[in-house]
């Protein structure tokens, strides 16, 4: 009795494994069963998805590294500048190695010039830092807009194939032939929307992160200029 029960459990487990394998295979078949045109579009969307994910994580780590600044950094800079230790302030900026520190270092290097010149130098350095932070982020926006359009192109191709089969068969086309065009239309549309949504969310998340770093740089620039305006 126990042996029979164990045998039934084993058979059920084998059936579940077979069903799972069939489902995974059916998904792959669904993606690449749309003919040559559908397969090419799916591959293009796959490349765009890989590029979007790579750029997102690469920029995310870079922005996180840029946002890390010692809380005592500006107070140390103020102490050095107030005491006339300009070289010490430059060394402290070099040790920090962040956008905020590089802006401060640019301002320190201009000490002695008119305040307007120092402000201009800091603004120019800030533009360069923002450009570095936003490097390749625009590609995510391009992918977010292009991926759904590429998917829609696959939809059009799929429907053209389906109606072409109907036209050439006088309205008596086999379901298998029609299914290929429908597969192309549906799978490419879904894939394009998925890639576009992922790229869009990633782009907006990076924009928010970048804006926080930019705000941090602007606050630091204001603090540094206020320091120079303080009466000696």
PDB file of C-alpha atoms in Angstrom:
ATOM      1  CA  UNK A   1       0.000   0.000   0.000  1.00  0.00           C
ATOM      2  CA  UNK A   2       2.755   2.428   0.963  1.00  0.00           C
ATOM      3  CA  UNK A   3       4.736   1.505  -2.150  1.00  0.00           C
ATOM      4  CA  UNK A   4       1.743   2.231  -4.373  1.00  0.00           C
ATOM      5  CA  UNK A   5       1.233   5.594  -2.656  1.00  0.00           C
ATOM      6  CA  UNK A   6       4.870   6.554  -3.169  1.00  0.00           C
ATOM      7  CA  UNK A   7       4.647   5.512  -6.801  1.00  0.00           C
ATOM      8  CA  UNK A   8       1.580   7.728  -7.337  1.00  0.00           C
ATOM      9  CA  UNK A   9       3.348  10.717  -5.736  1.00  0.00           C
ATOM     10  CA  UNK A  10       6.371  10.136  -7.958  1.00  0.00           C
ATOM     11  CA  UNK A  11       4.210   9.929 -11.064  1.00  0.00           C
ATOM     12  CA  UNK A  12       2.438  13.173 -10.142  1.00  0.00           C
ATOM     13  CA  UNK A  13       5.754  14.938  -9.600  1.00  0.00           C
ATOM     14  CA  UNK A  14       6.966  13.753 -13.004  1.00  0.00           C
ATOM     15  CA  UNK A  15       3.776  15.036 -14.598  1.00  0.00           C
ATOM     16  CA  UNK A  16       4.187  18.451 -12.936  1.00  0.00           C
ATOM     17  CA  UNK A  17       7.784  18.642 -14.172  1.00  0.00           C
ATOM     18  CA  UNK A  18       6.704  17.725 -17.696  1.00  0.00           C
ATOM     19  CA  UNK A  19       3.959  20.359 -17.640  1.00  0.00           C
ATOM     20  CA  UNK A  20       6.411  23.015 -16.419  1.00  0.00           C
ATOM     21  CA  UNK A  21       8.840  22.084 -19.171  1.00  0.00           C
ATOM     22  CA  UNK A  22       6.107  22.273 -21.782  1.00  0.00           C
ATOM     23  CA  UNK A  23       5.101  25.717 -20.529  1.00  0.00           C
ATOM     24  CA  UNK A  24       8.656  27.038 -20.727  1.00  0.00           C
ATOM     25  CA  UNK A  25       9.030  25.650 -24.213  1.00  0.00           C
ATOM     26  CA  UNK A  26       5.701  27.128 -25.296  1.00  0.00           C
ATOM     27  CA  UNK A  27       6.855  30.595 -24.171  1.00  0.00           C
ATOM     28  CA  UNK A  28       9.988  30.341 -26.287  1.00  0.00           C
ATOM     29  CA  UNK A  29       7.952  29.083 -29.195  1.00  0.00           C
ATOM     30  CA  UNK A  30       5.541  31.970 -28.709  1.00  0.00           C
ATOM     31  CA  UNK A  31       8.374  34.489 -28.918  1.00  0.00           C
ATOM     32  CA  UNK A  32       9.981  33.052 -32.030  1.00  0.00           C
ATOM     33  CA  UNK A  33       7.036  31.579 -33.893  1.00  0.00           C
ATOM     34  CA  UNK A  34       6.199  34.753 -35.814  1.00  0.00           C
ATOM     35  CA  UNK A  35       8.346  34.033 -38.818  1.00  0.00           C
ATOM     36  CA  UNK A  36      11.496  35.804 -39.929  1.00  0.00           C
ATOM     37  CA  UNK A  37      10.114  39.333 -39.514  1.00  0.00           C
ATOM     38  CA  UNK A  38       8.845  38.682 -35.999  1.00  0.00           C
ATOM     39  CA  UNK A  39      12.079  36.967 -34.963  1.00  0.00           C
ATOM     40  CA  UNK A  40      14.188  39.910 -36.176  1.00  0.00           C
ATOM     41  CA  UNK A  41      12.031  42.380 -34.251  1.00  0.00           C
ATOM     42  CA  UNK A  42      12.165  40.264 -31.078  1.00  0.00           C
ATOM     43  CA  UNK A  43      15.968  40.133 -31.338  1.00  0.00           C
ATOM     44  CA  UNK A  44      16.151  43.919 -31.807  1.00  0.00           C
ATOM     45  CA  UNK A  45      13.935  44.438 -28.764  1.00  0.00           C
ATOM     46  CA  UNK A  46      16.112  42.028 -26.785  1.00  0.00           C
ATOM     47  CA  UNK A  47      19.207  44.058 -27.654  1.00  0.00           C
ATOM     48  CA  UNK A  48      17.432  47.271 -26.637  1.00  0.00           C
ATOM     49  CA  UNK A  49      16.360  45.696 -23.343  1.00  0.00           C
ATOM     50  CA  UNK A  50      19.921  44.595 -22.579  1.00  0.00           C
ATOM     51  CA  UNK A  51      21.260  48.072 -23.411  1.00  0.00           C
ATOM     52  CA  UNK A  52      18.616  49.763 -21.255  1.00  0.00           C
ATOM     53  CA  UNK A  53      19.305  47.547 -18.237  1.00  0.00           C
ATOM     54  CA  UNK A  54      23.075  47.966 -18.588  1.00  0.00           C
ATOM     55  CA  UNK A  55      22.881  51.763 -18.868  1.00  0.00           C
ATOM     56  CA  UNK A  56      20.430  51.983 -15.976  1.00  0.00           C
ATOM     57  CA  UNK A  57      22.599  50.097 -13.490  1.00  0.00           C
ATOM     58  CA  UNK A  58      25.849  51.680 -14.702  1.00  0.00           C
ATOM     59  CA  UNK A  59      24.438  55.181 -14.264  1.00  0.00           C
ATOM     60  CA  UNK A  60      22.719  54.279 -10.992  1.00  0.00           C
ATOM     61  CA  UNK A  61      25.984  53.183  -9.392  1.00  0.00           C
ATOM     62  CA  UNK A  62      27.792  56.242 -10.809  1.00  0.00           C
ATOM     63  CA  UNK A  63      25.163  58.649  -9.460  1.00  0.00           C
ATOM     64  CA  UNK A  64      25.156  56.959  -6.062  1.00  0.00           C
ATOM     65  CA  UNK A  65      28.940  57.285  -5.890  1.00  0.00           C
ATOM     66  CA  UNK A  66      28.683  60.960  -6.866  1.00  0.00           C
ATOM     67  CA  UNK A  67      26.113  61.691  -4.153  1.00  0.00           C
ATOM     68  CA  UNK A  68      28.319  60.402  -1.329  1.00  0.00           C
ATOM     69  CA  UNK A  69      29.925  63.338   0.465  1.00  0.00           C
ATOM     70  CA  UNK A  70      31.341  63.670   3.943  1.00  0.00           C
ATOM     71  CA  UNK A  71      28.931  65.618   6.149  1.00  0.00           C
ATOM     72  CA  UNK A  72      31.855  67.538   7.642  1.00  0.00           C
ATOM     73  CA  UNK A  73      33.317  68.436   4.242  1.00  0.00           C
ATOM     74  CA  UNK A  74      32.058  72.019   3.978  1.00  0.00           C
ATOM     75  CA  UNK A  75      32.831  72.792   7.604  1.00  0.00           C
ATOM     76  CA  UNK A  76      36.409  71.636   7.052  1.00  0.00           C
ATOM     77  CA  UNK A  77      36.650  73.747   3.901  1.00  0.00           C
ATOM     78  CA  UNK A  78      35.322  76.775   5.791  1.00  0.00           C
ATOM     79  CA  UNK A  79      37.889  76.286   8.555  1.00  0.00           C
ATOM     80  CA  UNK A  80      40.752  76.033   6.074  1.00  0.00           C
ATOM     81  CA  UNK A  81      39.667  79.027   3.985  1.00  0.00           C
ATOM     82  CA  UNK A  82      38.931  81.187   7.027  1.00  0.00           C
ATOM     83  CA  UNK A  83      42.384  80.449   8.433  1.00  0.00           C
ATOM     84  CA  UNK A  84      44.037  81.155   5.079  1.00  0.00           C
ATOM     85  CA  UNK A  85      45.064  77.530   4.552  1.00  0.00           C
ATOM     86  CA  UNK A  86      44.139  77.436   0.853  1.00  0.00           C
ATOM     87  CA  UNK A  87      46.438  74.500   0.087  1.00  0.00           C
ATOM     88  CA  UNK A  88      44.858  72.503   2.876  1.00  0.00           C
ATOM     89  CA  UNK A  89      41.413  73.191   1.401  1.00  0.00           C
ATOM     90  CA  UNK A  90      42.600  72.020  -2.030  1.00  0.00           C
ATOM     91  CA  UNK A  91      44.023  68.827  -0.536  1.00  0.00           C
ATOM     92  CA  UNK A  92      40.718  68.157   1.251  1.00  0.00           C
ATOM     93  CA  UNK A  93      38.811  68.578  -2.031  1.00  0.00           C
ATOM     94  CA  UNK A  94      41.171  66.159  -3.784  1.00  0.00           C
ATOM     95  CA  UNK A  95      40.619  63.596  -1.038  1.00  0.00           C
ATOM     96  CA  UNK A  96      36.821  63.798  -1.379  1.00  0.00           C
ATOM     97  CA  UNK A  97      36.775  63.283  -5.181  1.00  0.00           C
ATOM     98  CA  UNK A  98      33.084  64.002  -5.773  1.00  0.00           C
ATOM     99  CA  UNK A  99      31.176  66.537  -7.916  1.00  0.00           C
ATOM    100  CA  UNK A 100      30.634  68.723  -4.856  1.00  0.00           C
ATOM    101  CA  UNK A 101      34.345  68.611  -4.023  1.00  0.00           C
ATOM    102  CA  UNK A 102      35.366  69.389  -7.592  1.00  0.00           C
ATOM    103  CA  UNK A 103      33.059  72.422  -7.687  1.00  0.00           C
ATOM    104  CA  UNK A 104      34.502  73.624  -4.416  1.00  0.00           C
ATOM    105  CA  UNK A 105      38.053  73.059  -5.660  1.00  0.00           C
ATOM    106  CA  UNK A 106      37.287  75.127  -8.766  1.00  0.00           C
ATOM    107  CA  UNK A 107      36.061  77.971  -6.571  1.00  0.00           C
ATOM    108  CA  UNK A 108      39.080  77.711  -4.261  1.00  0.00           C
ATOM    109  CA  UNK A 109      41.445  77.892  -7.225  1.00  0.00           C
ATOM    110  CA  UNK A 110      39.834  81.231  -8.168  1.00  0.00           C
ATOM    111  CA  UNK A 111      40.131  82.845  -4.731  1.00  0.00           C
ATOM    112  CA  UNK A 112      41.549  86.314  -5.161  1.00  0.00           C
ATOM    113  CA  UNK A 113      39.587  87.030  -8.319  1.00  0.00           C
ATOM    114  CA  UNK A 114      36.318  89.020  -8.386  1.00  0.00           C
ATOM    115  CA  UNK A 115      33.366  87.167  -6.911  1.00  0.00           C
ATOM    116  CA  UNK A 116      31.580  87.193 -10.265  1.00  0.00           C
ATOM    117  CA  UNK A 117      34.488  85.367 -11.884  1.00  0.00           C
ATOM    118  CA  UNK A 118      34.468  82.748  -9.125  1.00  0.00           C
ATOM    119  CA  UNK A 119      30.715  82.246  -9.575  1.00  0.00           C
ATOM    120  CA  UNK A 120      31.135  81.838 -13.342  1.00  0.00           C
ATOM    121  CA  UNK A 121      33.917  79.292 -12.881  1.00  0.00           C
ATOM    122  CA  UNK A 122      31.763  77.269 -10.479  1.00  0.00           C
ATOM    123  CA  UNK A 123      28.794  77.357 -12.872  1.00  0.00           C
ATOM    124  CA  UNK A 124      30.934  76.150 -15.776  1.00  0.00           C
ATOM    125  CA  UNK A 125      32.362  73.338 -13.657  1.00  0.00           C
ATOM    126  CA  UNK A 126      28.816  72.456 -12.571  1.00  0.00           C
ATOM    127  CA  UNK A 127      27.678  72.089 -16.180  1.00  0.00           C
ATOM    128  CA  UNK A 128      30.521  69.652 -16.830  1.00  0.00           C
ATOM    129  CA  UNK A 129      29.601  67.622 -13.757  1.00  0.00           C
ATOM    130  CA  UNK A 130      25.942  67.468 -14.765  1.00  0.00           C
ATOM    131  CA  UNK A 131      26.962  66.335 -18.239  1.00  0.00           C
ATOM    132  CA  UNK A 132      29.010  63.517 -16.684  1.00  0.00           C
ATOM    133  CA  UNK A 133      26.070  62.458 -14.511  1.00  0.00           C
ATOM    134  CA  UNK A 134      23.643  62.452 -17.453  1.00  0.00           C
ATOM    135  CA  UNK A 135      25.999  60.521 -19.757  1.00  0.00           C
ATOM    136  CA  UNK A 136      24.030  57.954 -21.845  1.00  0.00           C
ATOM    137  CA  UNK A 137      20.830  58.589 -19.846  1.00  0.00           C
ATOM    138  CA  UNK A 138      19.205  60.007 -22.980  1.00  0.00           C
ATOM    139  CA  UNK A 139      19.602  56.568 -24.582  1.00  0.00           C
ATOM    140  CA  UNK A 140      17.068  55.242 -22.058  1.00  0.00           C
ATOM    141  CA  UNK A 141      14.590  57.888 -23.175  1.00  0.00           C
ATOM    142  CA  UNK A 142      15.205  56.897 -26.795  1.00  0.00           C
ATOM    143  CA  UNK A 143      14.627  53.221 -25.998  1.00  0.00           C
ATOM    144  CA  UNK A 144      11.465  54.089 -24.059  1.00  0.00           C
ATOM    145  CA  UNK A 145      10.051  55.805 -27.139  1.00  0.00           C
ATOM    146  CA  UNK A 146      11.446  53.540 -29.847  1.00  0.00           C
ATOM    147  CA  UNK A 147      10.678  50.110 -28.349  1.00  0.00           C
ATOM    148  CA  UNK A 148       6.858  50.432 -28.478  1.00  0.00           C
ATOM    149  CA  UNK A 149       7.120  51.801 -32.023  1.00  0.00           C
ATOM    150  CA  UNK A 150       9.249  48.821 -33.076  1.00  0.00           C
ATOM    151  CA  UNK A 151       6.705  46.532 -31.441  1.00  0.00           C
ATOM    152  CA  UNK A 152       3.926  48.277 -33.334  1.00  0.00           C
ATOM    153  CA  UNK A 153       5.896  47.763 -36.529  1.00  0.00           C
ATOM    154  CA  UNK A 154       5.827  44.047 -35.768  1.00  0.00           C
ATOM    155  CA  UNK A 155       2.073  44.293 -35.263  1.00  0.00           C
ATOM    156  CA  UNK A 156       1.640  45.833 -38.688  1.00  0.00           C
ATOM    157  CA  UNK A 157       3.903  43.219 -40.282  1.00  0.00           C
ATOM    158  CA  UNK A 158       1.973  40.431 -38.578  1.00  0.00           C
ATOM    159  CA  UNK A 159      -1.400  41.730 -39.713  1.00  0.00           C
ATOM    160  CA  UNK A 160      -0.105  42.212 -43.258  1.00  0.00           C
ATOM    161  CA  UNK A 161       1.053  38.581 -43.299  1.00  0.00           C
ATOM    162  CA  UNK A 162      -2.301  37.375 -41.951  1.00  0.00           C
ATOM    163  CA  UNK A 163      -4.373  39.334 -44.469  1.00  0.00           C
ATOM    164  CA  UNK A 164      -1.990  38.329 -47.243  1.00  0.00           C
ATOM    165  CA  UNK A 165      -2.706  34.678 -46.470  1.00  0.00           C
ATOM    166  CA  UNK A 166      -6.437  35.390 -46.547  1.00  0.00           C
ATOM    167  CA  UNK A 167      -6.166  37.250 -49.841  1.00  0.00           C
ATOM    168  CA  UNK A 168      -4.082  34.597 -51.596  1.00  0.00           C
ATOM    169  CA  UNK A 169      -6.284  31.748 -50.372  1.00  0.00           C
ATOM    170  CA  UNK A 170      -9.600  33.356 -51.367  1.00  0.00           C
ATOM    171  CA  UNK A 171     -10.678  33.555 -47.734  1.00  0.00           C
ATOM    172  CA  UNK A 172      -9.969  29.877 -47.022  1.00  0.00           C
ATOM    173  CA  UNK A 173      -6.500  30.108 -45.437  1.00  0.00           C
ATOM    174  CA  UNK A 174      -5.416  27.470 -42.965  1.00  0.00           C
ATOM    175  CA  UNK A 175      -5.465  28.473 -39.315  1.00  0.00           C
ATOM    176  CA  UNK A 176      -1.803  27.566 -38.947  1.00  0.00           C
ATOM    177  CA  UNK A 177      -0.804  30.065 -41.596  1.00  0.00           C
ATOM    178  CA  UNK A 178      -2.934  32.792 -40.047  1.00  0.00           C
ATOM    179  CA  UNK A 179      -1.572  32.027 -36.592  1.00  0.00           C
ATOM    180  CA  UNK A 180       1.972  32.937 -37.668  1.00  0.00           C
ATOM    181  CA  UNK A 181       0.932  36.454 -38.585  1.00  0.00           C
ATOM    182  CA  UNK A 182      -1.156  36.835 -35.437  1.00  0.00           C
ATOM    183  CA  UNK A 183       1.746  35.584 -33.315  1.00  0.00           C
ATOM    184  CA  UNK A 184       3.987  38.197 -34.910  1.00  0.00           C
ATOM    185  CA  UNK A 185       1.469  40.941 -34.180  1.00  0.00           C
ATOM    186  CA  UNK A 186       0.821  40.030 -30.554  1.00  0.00           C
ATOM    187  CA  UNK A 187       4.295  39.005 -29.364  1.00  0.00           C
ATOM    188  CA  UNK A 188       6.088  41.992 -30.834  1.00  0.00           C
ATOM    189  CA  UNK A 189       3.528  44.390 -29.396  1.00  0.00           C
ATOM    190  CA  UNK A 190       3.837  42.915 -25.909  1.00  0.00           C
ATOM    191  CA  UNK A 191       7.638  42.771 -26.093  1.00  0.00           C
ATOM    192  CA  UNK A 192       7.874  46.359 -27.325  1.00  0.00           C
ATOM    193  CA  UNK A 193       5.638  47.641 -24.535  1.00  0.00           C
ATOM    194  CA  UNK A 194       7.571  45.722 -21.872  1.00  0.00           C
ATOM    195  CA  UNK A 195      10.926  47.082 -23.067  1.00  0.00           C
ATOM    196  CA  UNK A 196       9.513  50.596 -23.357  1.00  0.00           C
ATOM    197  CA  UNK A 197       8.009  50.534 -19.858  1.00  0.00           C
ATOM    198  CA  UNK A 198      11.240  49.273 -18.285  1.00  0.00           C
ATOM    199  CA  UNK A 199      13.314  51.930 -20.071  1.00  0.00           C
ATOM    200  CA  UNK A 200      10.821  54.678 -19.182  1.00  0.00           C
ATOM    201  CA  UNK A 201      10.784  53.807 -15.482  1.00  0.00           C
ATOM    202  CA  UNK A 202      14.576  53.522 -15.419  1.00  0.00           C
ATOM    203  CA  UNK A 203      15.002  56.882 -17.160  1.00  0.00           C
ATOM    204  CA  UNK A 204      12.724  58.736 -14.760  1.00  0.00           C
ATOM    205  CA  UNK A 205      14.360  57.134 -11.739  1.00  0.00           C
ATOM    206  CA  UNK A 206      17.792  58.270 -12.928  1.00  0.00           C
ATOM    207  CA  UNK A 207      16.473  61.778 -13.587  1.00  0.00           C
ATOM    208  CA  UNK A 208      15.241  62.010  -9.987  1.00  0.00           C
ATOM    209  CA  UNK A 209      18.583  60.742  -8.661  1.00  0.00           C
ATOM    210  CA  UNK A 210      20.504  63.201 -10.844  1.00  0.00           C
ATOM    211  CA  UNK A 211      18.339  66.126  -9.724  1.00  0.00           C
ATOM    212  CA  UNK A 212      19.213  65.344  -6.094  1.00  0.00           C
ATOM    213  CA  UNK A 213      22.936  65.485  -6.862  1.00  0.00           C
ATOM    214  CA  UNK A 214      22.480  68.735  -8.825  1.00  0.00           C
ATOM    215  CA  UNK A 215      20.599  70.255  -5.892  1.00  0.00           C
ATOM    216  CA  UNK A 216      23.443  69.162  -3.608  1.00  0.00           C
ATOM    217  CA  UNK A 217      25.988  70.859  -5.874  1.00  0.00           C
ATOM    218  CA  UNK A 218      23.937  74.078  -6.028  1.00  0.00           C
ATOM    219  CA  UNK A 219      23.635  74.180  -2.235  1.00  0.00           C
ATOM    220  CA  UNK A 220      27.382  73.680  -1.885  1.00  0.00           C
ATOM    221  CA  UNK A 221      28.110  76.466  -4.381  1.00  0.00           C
ATOM    222  CA  UNK A 222      25.855  78.846  -2.449  1.00  0.00           C
ATOM    223  CA  UNK A 223      27.561  77.952   0.833  1.00  0.00           C
ATOM    224  CA  UNK A 224      30.995  78.522  -0.681  1.00  0.00           C
ATOM    225  CA  UNK A 225      30.053  81.903  -2.150  1.00  0.00           C
ATOM    226  CA  UNK A 226      28.533  82.928   1.173  1.00  0.00           C
ATOM    227  CA  UNK A 227      31.818  81.993   2.816  1.00  0.00           C
ATOM    228  CA  UNK A 228      33.693  84.318   0.493  1.00  0.00           C
ATOM    229  CA  UNK A 229      31.200  87.103   1.240  1.00  0.00           C
ATOM    230  CA  UNK A 230      31.677  86.853   4.974  1.00  0.00           C
ATOM    231  CA  UNK A 231      33.566  89.774   6.490  1.00  0.00           C
ATOM    232  CA  UNK A 232      37.122  88.948   7.436  1.00  0.00           C
TER     233      UNK A 232
END
